[in-house]
Short mmCIF file of C-alpha atoms in Angstrom, two decimals:
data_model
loop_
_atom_site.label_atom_id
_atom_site.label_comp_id
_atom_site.label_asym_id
_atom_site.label_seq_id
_atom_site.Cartn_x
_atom_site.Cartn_y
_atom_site.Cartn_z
CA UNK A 1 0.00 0.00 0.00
CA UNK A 2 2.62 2.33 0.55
CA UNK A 3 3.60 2.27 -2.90
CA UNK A 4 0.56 3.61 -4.25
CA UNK A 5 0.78 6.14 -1.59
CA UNK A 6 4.19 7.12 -3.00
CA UNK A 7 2.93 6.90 -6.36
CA UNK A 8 -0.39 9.88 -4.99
CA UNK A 9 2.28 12.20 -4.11
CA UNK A 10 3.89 12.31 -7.50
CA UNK A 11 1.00 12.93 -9.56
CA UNK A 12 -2.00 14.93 -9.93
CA UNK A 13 -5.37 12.34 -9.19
CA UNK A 14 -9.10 12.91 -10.77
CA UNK A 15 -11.48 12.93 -8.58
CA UNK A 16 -14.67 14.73 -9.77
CA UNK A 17 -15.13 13.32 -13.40
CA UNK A 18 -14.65 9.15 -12.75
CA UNK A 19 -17.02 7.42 -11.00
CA UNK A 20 -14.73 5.22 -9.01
CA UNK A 21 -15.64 1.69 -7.78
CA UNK A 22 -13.74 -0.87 -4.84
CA UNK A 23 -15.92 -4.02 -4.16
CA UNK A 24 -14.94 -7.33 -2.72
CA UNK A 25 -15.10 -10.64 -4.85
CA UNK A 26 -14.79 -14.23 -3.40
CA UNK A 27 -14.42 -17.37 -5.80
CA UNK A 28 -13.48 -20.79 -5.20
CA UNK A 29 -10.05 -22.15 -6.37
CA UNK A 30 -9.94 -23.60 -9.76
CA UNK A 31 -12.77 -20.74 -11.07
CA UNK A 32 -12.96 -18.26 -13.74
CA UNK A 33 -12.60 -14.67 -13.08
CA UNK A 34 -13.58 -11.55 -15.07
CA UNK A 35 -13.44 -7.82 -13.75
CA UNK A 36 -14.90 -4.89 -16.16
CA UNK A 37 -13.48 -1.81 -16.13
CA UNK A 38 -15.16 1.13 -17.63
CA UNK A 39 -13.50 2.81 -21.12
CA UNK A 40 -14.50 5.85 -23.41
CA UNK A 41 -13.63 5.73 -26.69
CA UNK A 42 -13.77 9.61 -26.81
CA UNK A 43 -11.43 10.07 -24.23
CA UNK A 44 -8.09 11.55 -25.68
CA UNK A 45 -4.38 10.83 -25.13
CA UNK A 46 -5.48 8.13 -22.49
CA UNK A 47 -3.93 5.26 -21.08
CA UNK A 48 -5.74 2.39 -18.98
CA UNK A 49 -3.85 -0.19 -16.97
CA UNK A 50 -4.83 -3.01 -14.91
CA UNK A 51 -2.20 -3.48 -11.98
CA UNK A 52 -2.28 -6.31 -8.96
CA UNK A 53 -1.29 -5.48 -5.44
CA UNK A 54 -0.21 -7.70 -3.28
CA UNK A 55 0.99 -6.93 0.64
CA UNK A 56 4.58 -6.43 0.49
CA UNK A 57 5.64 -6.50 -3.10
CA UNK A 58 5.65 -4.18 -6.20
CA UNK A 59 2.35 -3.64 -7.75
CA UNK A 60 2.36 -5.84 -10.73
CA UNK A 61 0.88 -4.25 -14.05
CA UNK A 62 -1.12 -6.96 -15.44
CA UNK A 63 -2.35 -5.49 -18.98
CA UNK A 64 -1.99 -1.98 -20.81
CA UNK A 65 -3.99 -0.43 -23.62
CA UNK A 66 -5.63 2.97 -25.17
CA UNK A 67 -9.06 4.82 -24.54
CA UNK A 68 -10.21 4.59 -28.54
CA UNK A 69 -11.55 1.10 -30.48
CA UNK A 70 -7.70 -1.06 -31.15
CA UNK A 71 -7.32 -4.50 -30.56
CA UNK A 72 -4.98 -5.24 -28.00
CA UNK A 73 -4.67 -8.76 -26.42
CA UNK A 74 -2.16 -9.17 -23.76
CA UNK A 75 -1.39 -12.32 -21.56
CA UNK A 76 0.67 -13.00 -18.41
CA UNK A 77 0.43 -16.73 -17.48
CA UNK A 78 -3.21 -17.61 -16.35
CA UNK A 79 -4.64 -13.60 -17.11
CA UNK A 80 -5.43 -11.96 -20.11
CA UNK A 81 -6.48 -8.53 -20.93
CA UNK A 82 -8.22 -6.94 -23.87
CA UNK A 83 -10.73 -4.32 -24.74
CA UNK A 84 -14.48 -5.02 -25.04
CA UNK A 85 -17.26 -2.74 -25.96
CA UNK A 86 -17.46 0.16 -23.28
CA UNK A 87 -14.76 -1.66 -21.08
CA UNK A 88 -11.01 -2.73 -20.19
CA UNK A 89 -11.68 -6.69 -19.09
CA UNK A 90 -8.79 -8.62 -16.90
CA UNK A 91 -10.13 -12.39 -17.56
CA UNK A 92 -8.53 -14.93 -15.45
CA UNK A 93 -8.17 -18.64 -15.94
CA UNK A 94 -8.68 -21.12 -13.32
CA UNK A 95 -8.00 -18.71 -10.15
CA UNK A 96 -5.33 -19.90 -8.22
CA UNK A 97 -4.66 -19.29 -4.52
CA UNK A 98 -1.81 -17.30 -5.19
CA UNK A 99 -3.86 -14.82 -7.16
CA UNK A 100 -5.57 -13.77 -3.95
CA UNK A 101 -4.36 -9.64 -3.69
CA UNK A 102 -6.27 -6.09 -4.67
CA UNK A 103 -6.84 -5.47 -8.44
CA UNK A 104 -6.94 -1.76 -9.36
CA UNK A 105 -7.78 -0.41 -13.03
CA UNK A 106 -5.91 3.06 -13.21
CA UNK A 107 -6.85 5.83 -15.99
CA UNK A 108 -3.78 8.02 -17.15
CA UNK A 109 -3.99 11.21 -18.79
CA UNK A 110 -1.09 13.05 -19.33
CA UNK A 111 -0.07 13.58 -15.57
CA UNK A 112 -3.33 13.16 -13.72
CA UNK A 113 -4.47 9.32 -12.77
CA UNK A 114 -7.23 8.10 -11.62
CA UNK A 115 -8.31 5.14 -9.89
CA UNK A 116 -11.56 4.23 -11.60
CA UNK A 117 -12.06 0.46 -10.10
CA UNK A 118 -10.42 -1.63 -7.35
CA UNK A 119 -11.67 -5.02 -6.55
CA UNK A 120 -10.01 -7.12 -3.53
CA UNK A 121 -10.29 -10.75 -4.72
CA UNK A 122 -10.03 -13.43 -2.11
CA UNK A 123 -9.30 -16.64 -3.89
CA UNK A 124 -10.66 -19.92 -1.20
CA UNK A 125 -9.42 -23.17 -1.57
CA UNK A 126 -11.52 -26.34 -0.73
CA UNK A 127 -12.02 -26.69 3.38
CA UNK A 128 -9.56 -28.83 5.04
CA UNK A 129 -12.33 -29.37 7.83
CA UNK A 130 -9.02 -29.72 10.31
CA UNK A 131 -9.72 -27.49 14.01
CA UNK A 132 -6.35 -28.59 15.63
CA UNK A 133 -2.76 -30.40 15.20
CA UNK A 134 -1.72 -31.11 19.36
CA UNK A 135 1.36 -32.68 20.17
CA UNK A 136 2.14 -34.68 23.47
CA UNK A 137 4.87 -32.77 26.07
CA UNK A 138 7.29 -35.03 27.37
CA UNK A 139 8.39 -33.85 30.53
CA UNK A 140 10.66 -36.89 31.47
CA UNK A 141 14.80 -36.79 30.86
CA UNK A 142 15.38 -39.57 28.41
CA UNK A 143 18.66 -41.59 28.27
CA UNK A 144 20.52 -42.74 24.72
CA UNK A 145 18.96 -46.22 24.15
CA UNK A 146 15.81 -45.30 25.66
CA UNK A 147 12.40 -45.97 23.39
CA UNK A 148 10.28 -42.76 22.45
CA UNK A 149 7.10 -42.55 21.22
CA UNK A 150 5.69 -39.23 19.58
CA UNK A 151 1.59 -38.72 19.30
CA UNK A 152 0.39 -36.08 16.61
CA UNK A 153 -3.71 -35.50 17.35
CA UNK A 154 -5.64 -33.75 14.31
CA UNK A 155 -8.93 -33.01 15.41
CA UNK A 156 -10.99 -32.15 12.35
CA UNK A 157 -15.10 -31.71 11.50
CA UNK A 158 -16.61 -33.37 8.89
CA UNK A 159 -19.47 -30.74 8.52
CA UNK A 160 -16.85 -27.90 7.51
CA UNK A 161 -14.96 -29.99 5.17
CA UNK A 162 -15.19 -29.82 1.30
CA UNK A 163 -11.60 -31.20 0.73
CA UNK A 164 -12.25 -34.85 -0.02
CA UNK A 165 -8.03 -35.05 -0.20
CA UNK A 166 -6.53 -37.04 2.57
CA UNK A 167 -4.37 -36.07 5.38
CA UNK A 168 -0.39 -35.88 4.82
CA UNK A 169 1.61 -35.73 7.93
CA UNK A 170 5.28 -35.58 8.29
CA UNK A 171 7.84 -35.44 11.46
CA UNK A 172 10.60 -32.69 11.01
CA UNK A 173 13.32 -32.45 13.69
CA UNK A 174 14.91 -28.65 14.42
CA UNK A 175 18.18 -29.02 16.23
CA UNK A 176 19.59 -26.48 18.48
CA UNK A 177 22.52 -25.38 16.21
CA UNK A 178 20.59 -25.91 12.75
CA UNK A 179 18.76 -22.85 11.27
CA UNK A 180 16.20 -25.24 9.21
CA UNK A 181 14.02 -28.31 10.07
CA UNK A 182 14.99 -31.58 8.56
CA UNK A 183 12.44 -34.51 7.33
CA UNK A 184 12.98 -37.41 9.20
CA UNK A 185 9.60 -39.55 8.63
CA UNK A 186 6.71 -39.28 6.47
CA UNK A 187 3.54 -41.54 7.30
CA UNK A 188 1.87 -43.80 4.80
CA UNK A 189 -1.67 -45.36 5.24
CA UNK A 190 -1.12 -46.93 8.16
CA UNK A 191 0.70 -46.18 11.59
CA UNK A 192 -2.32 -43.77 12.54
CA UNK A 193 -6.25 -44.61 14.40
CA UNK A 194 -8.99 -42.41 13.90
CA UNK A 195 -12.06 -42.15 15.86
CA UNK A 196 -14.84 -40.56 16.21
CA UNK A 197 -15.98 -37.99 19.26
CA UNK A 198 -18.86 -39.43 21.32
CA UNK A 199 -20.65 -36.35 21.96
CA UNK A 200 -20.34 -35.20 18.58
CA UNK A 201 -20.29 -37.47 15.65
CA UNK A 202 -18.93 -34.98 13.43
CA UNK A 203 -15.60 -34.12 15.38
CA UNK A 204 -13.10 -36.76 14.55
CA UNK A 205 -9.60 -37.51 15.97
CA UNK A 206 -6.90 -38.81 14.31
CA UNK A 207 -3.66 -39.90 16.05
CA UNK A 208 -0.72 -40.40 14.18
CA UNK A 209 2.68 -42.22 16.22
CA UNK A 210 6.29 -42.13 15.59
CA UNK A 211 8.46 -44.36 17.23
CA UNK A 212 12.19 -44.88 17.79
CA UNK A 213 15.37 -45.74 20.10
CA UNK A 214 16.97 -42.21 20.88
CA UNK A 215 20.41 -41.69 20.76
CA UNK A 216 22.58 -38.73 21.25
CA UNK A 217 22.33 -37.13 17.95
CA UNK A 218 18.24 -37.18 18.39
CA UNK A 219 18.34 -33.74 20.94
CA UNK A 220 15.59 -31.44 19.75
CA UNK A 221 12.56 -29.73 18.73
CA UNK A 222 10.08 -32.57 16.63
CA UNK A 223 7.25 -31.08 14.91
CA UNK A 224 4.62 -33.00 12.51
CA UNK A 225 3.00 -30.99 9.63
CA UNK A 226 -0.22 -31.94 8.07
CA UNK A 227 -0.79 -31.41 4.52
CA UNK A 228 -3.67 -31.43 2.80
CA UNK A 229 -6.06 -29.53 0.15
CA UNK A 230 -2.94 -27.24 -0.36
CA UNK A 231 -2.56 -26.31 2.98
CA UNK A 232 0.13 -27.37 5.54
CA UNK A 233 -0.66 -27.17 9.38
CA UNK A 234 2.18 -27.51 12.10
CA UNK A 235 1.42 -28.81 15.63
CA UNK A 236 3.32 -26.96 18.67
CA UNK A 237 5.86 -29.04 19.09
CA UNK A 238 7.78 -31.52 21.27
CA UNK A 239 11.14 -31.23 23.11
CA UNK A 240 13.48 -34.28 23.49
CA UNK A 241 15.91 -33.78 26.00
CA UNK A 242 18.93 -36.63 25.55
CA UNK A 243 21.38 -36.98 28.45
CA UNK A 244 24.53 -38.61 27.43
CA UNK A 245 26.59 -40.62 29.39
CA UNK A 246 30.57 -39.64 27.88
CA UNK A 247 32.05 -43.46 28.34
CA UNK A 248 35.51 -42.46 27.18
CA UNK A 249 35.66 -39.83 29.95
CA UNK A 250 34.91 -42.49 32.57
CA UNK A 251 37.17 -44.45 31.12
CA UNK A 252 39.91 -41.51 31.13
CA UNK A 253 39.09 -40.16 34.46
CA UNK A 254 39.66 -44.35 36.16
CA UNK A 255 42.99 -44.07 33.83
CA UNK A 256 43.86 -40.70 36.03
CA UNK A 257 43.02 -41.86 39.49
CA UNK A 258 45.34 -45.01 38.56
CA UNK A 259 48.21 -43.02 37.67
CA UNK A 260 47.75 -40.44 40.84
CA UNK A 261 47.42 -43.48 43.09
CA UNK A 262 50.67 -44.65 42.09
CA UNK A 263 52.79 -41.65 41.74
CA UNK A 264 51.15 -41.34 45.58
CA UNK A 265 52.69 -44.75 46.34
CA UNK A 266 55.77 -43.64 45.14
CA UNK A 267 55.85 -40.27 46.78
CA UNK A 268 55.41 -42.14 49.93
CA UNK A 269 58.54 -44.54 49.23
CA UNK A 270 60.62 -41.83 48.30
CA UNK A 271 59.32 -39.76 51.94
CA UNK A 272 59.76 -42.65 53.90
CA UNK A 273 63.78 -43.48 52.14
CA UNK A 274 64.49 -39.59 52.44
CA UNK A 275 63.73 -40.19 56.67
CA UNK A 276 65.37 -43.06 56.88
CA UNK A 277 68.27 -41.52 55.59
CA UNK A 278 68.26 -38.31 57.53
CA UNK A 279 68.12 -40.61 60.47
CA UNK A 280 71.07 -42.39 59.92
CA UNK A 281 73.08 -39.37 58.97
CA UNK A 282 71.51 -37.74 62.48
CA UNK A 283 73.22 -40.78 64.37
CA UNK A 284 76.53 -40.53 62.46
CA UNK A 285 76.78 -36.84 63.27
CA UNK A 286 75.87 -37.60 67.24
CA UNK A 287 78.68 -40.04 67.58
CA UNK A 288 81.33 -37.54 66.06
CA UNK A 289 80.32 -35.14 68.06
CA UNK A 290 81.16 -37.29 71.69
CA UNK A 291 84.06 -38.62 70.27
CA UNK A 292 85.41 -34.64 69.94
CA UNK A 293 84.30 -33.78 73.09
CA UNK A 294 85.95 -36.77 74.91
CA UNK A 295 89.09 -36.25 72.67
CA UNK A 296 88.81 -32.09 73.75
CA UNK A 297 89.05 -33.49 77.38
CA UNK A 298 92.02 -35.61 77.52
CA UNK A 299 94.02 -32.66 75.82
CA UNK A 300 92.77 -30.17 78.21
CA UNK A 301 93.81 -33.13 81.37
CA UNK A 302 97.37 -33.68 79.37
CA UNK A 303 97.74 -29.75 79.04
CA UNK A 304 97.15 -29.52 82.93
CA UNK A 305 99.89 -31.69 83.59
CA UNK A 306 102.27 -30.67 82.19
CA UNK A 307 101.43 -27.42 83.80
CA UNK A 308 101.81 -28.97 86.58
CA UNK A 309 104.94 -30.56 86.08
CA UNK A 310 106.37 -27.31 84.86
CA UNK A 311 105.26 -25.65 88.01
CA UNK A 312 106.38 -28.37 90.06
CA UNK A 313 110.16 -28.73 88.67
CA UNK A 314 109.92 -24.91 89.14
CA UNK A 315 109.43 -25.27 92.42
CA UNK A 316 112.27 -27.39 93.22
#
């Protein structure tokens, strides 16, 4: 929308002479569609255009041509445009879902435009009849090994449906450090049980299982999609939450404590020699030491002696 907003400010618009049109239009999927847009052959130097606007994208000009009588036939895919009698005509083969958006026809003359019709078609596809896609929370820590078992409930009612197309449904996994989902099962016609609701016959349920062993590489976010009648639905999810048991670090860690035991052991030989021989080299040192002492003694008696004697031959 902004575009055409962008589009006012840069030119002058009619207002007063155009009788200008917006209506809504709803066909199914897989219909014809025709929308008339008025045209004067007496209108001079004027240009008509037929342009599709869809929410965030370009408007798309669809088909071109003149105000007088010329034959102009243009085609883009599935749409055609041409002039009839009195009118610009965008005809449109087998509507597809895609072709859902707002269809302006636009009158140019010289610099004024003027929107003379705009038509908001709303293409609708058959009815899928589905209410809900619920998925199961698992709220317990699984282990690598351990089985898993993932329910996918579609609840749909058979009173809304039109889509006689059966149901689709695939498992996608999103891991943590992945930026897309990845297909890792896809259901065939069996593996599911329906049944119908009690209260109302019309509601019926639909549970569809995947099963598996879990191993380490299974951690994350499993989500089932049901396709059908063109449309996809997603359920909300479930979480698996692996806890892995790292063997080789057991195995590394035992291989530690073994080698710190024994260096232990050894540091305790080695503690126990290095005593041992600061013992002995304690007692060697002791007995040295007496022996000096006792030696020191005997001098000092000798030395006192002959003192002694010197004192007493003095004396004589």
């Amino acid at each position: 929308m902004l575009i055409i907003f962008y589009v006012l400010l840069l030119v002058n618009i009619g207002r007063c002479s155009d009788h200008q049109i917006f209506d809504t239009k709803t066909v199914a999927v897989g219909q014809n569609v025709t929308l008339n847009c008025s045209r004067d052959h007496l209108w001079h130097l004027t240009n008509l255009f037929w342009i599709r606007l869809v929410s965030q994208t370009f408007p798309e000009i669809l088909g071109s041509t003149i105000s007088h009588n010329v034959e102009i036939i243009e085609k883009i895919n599935h749409i055609t445009t041409k002039q009839e009698p009195g009118a610009f005509v965008l005809h449109m083969n087998r509507a597809q879902l895609n072709d859902t958006a707002v269809y302006y026809c636009i009158k140019v003359t010289e610099r004024k435009m003027t929107f003379l019709k705009g038509t908001f078609l709303r293409i609708k596809g058959p009815e899928t009849g589905i209410s809900s896609v619920a998925q199961d929370f698992l709220s317990d820590l699984l282990h690598q090994g351990d089985p898993v078992t993932l329910q996918c409930s579609v609840l749909s009612n058979s009173e809304n449906k039109t889509c006689t197309e059966a149901h689709s449904v695939y498992w996608y996994r999103a891991k943590p450090d992945d930026t897309h989902a990845s297909l890792i099962y896809a259901h065939g016609t069996s593996g599911y049980n329906c049944e119908q609701s009690p209260e109302a016959p019309s509601q019926q349920k639909c549970v569809y299982s995947f099963s598996k062993n879990i191993s380490s590489s299974d951690t994350g976010v499993y989500y089932c999609a049901v396709a059908t009648c063109g449309e996809i639905f997603f359920g909300n999810g479930t979480k698996l939450d692996v806890e892995v048991v790292h063997h080789w670090n057991l195995q590394n860690t035992n291989t530690v404590l073994f080698l710190l035991c024994i260096a232990l052991s050894i540091s305790l030989i080695v503690i126990i020699v290095l005593i041992y021989t600061i013992k002995q080299r304690s007692n060697t040192s002791g007995k040295r030491s007496n022996f000096y002492i006792h030696f020191s003694n005997s001098i000092q008696e000798s030395y006192s002696i002959l003192i002694c004697n010197e004192v007493f031959i003095a004396h004589v």
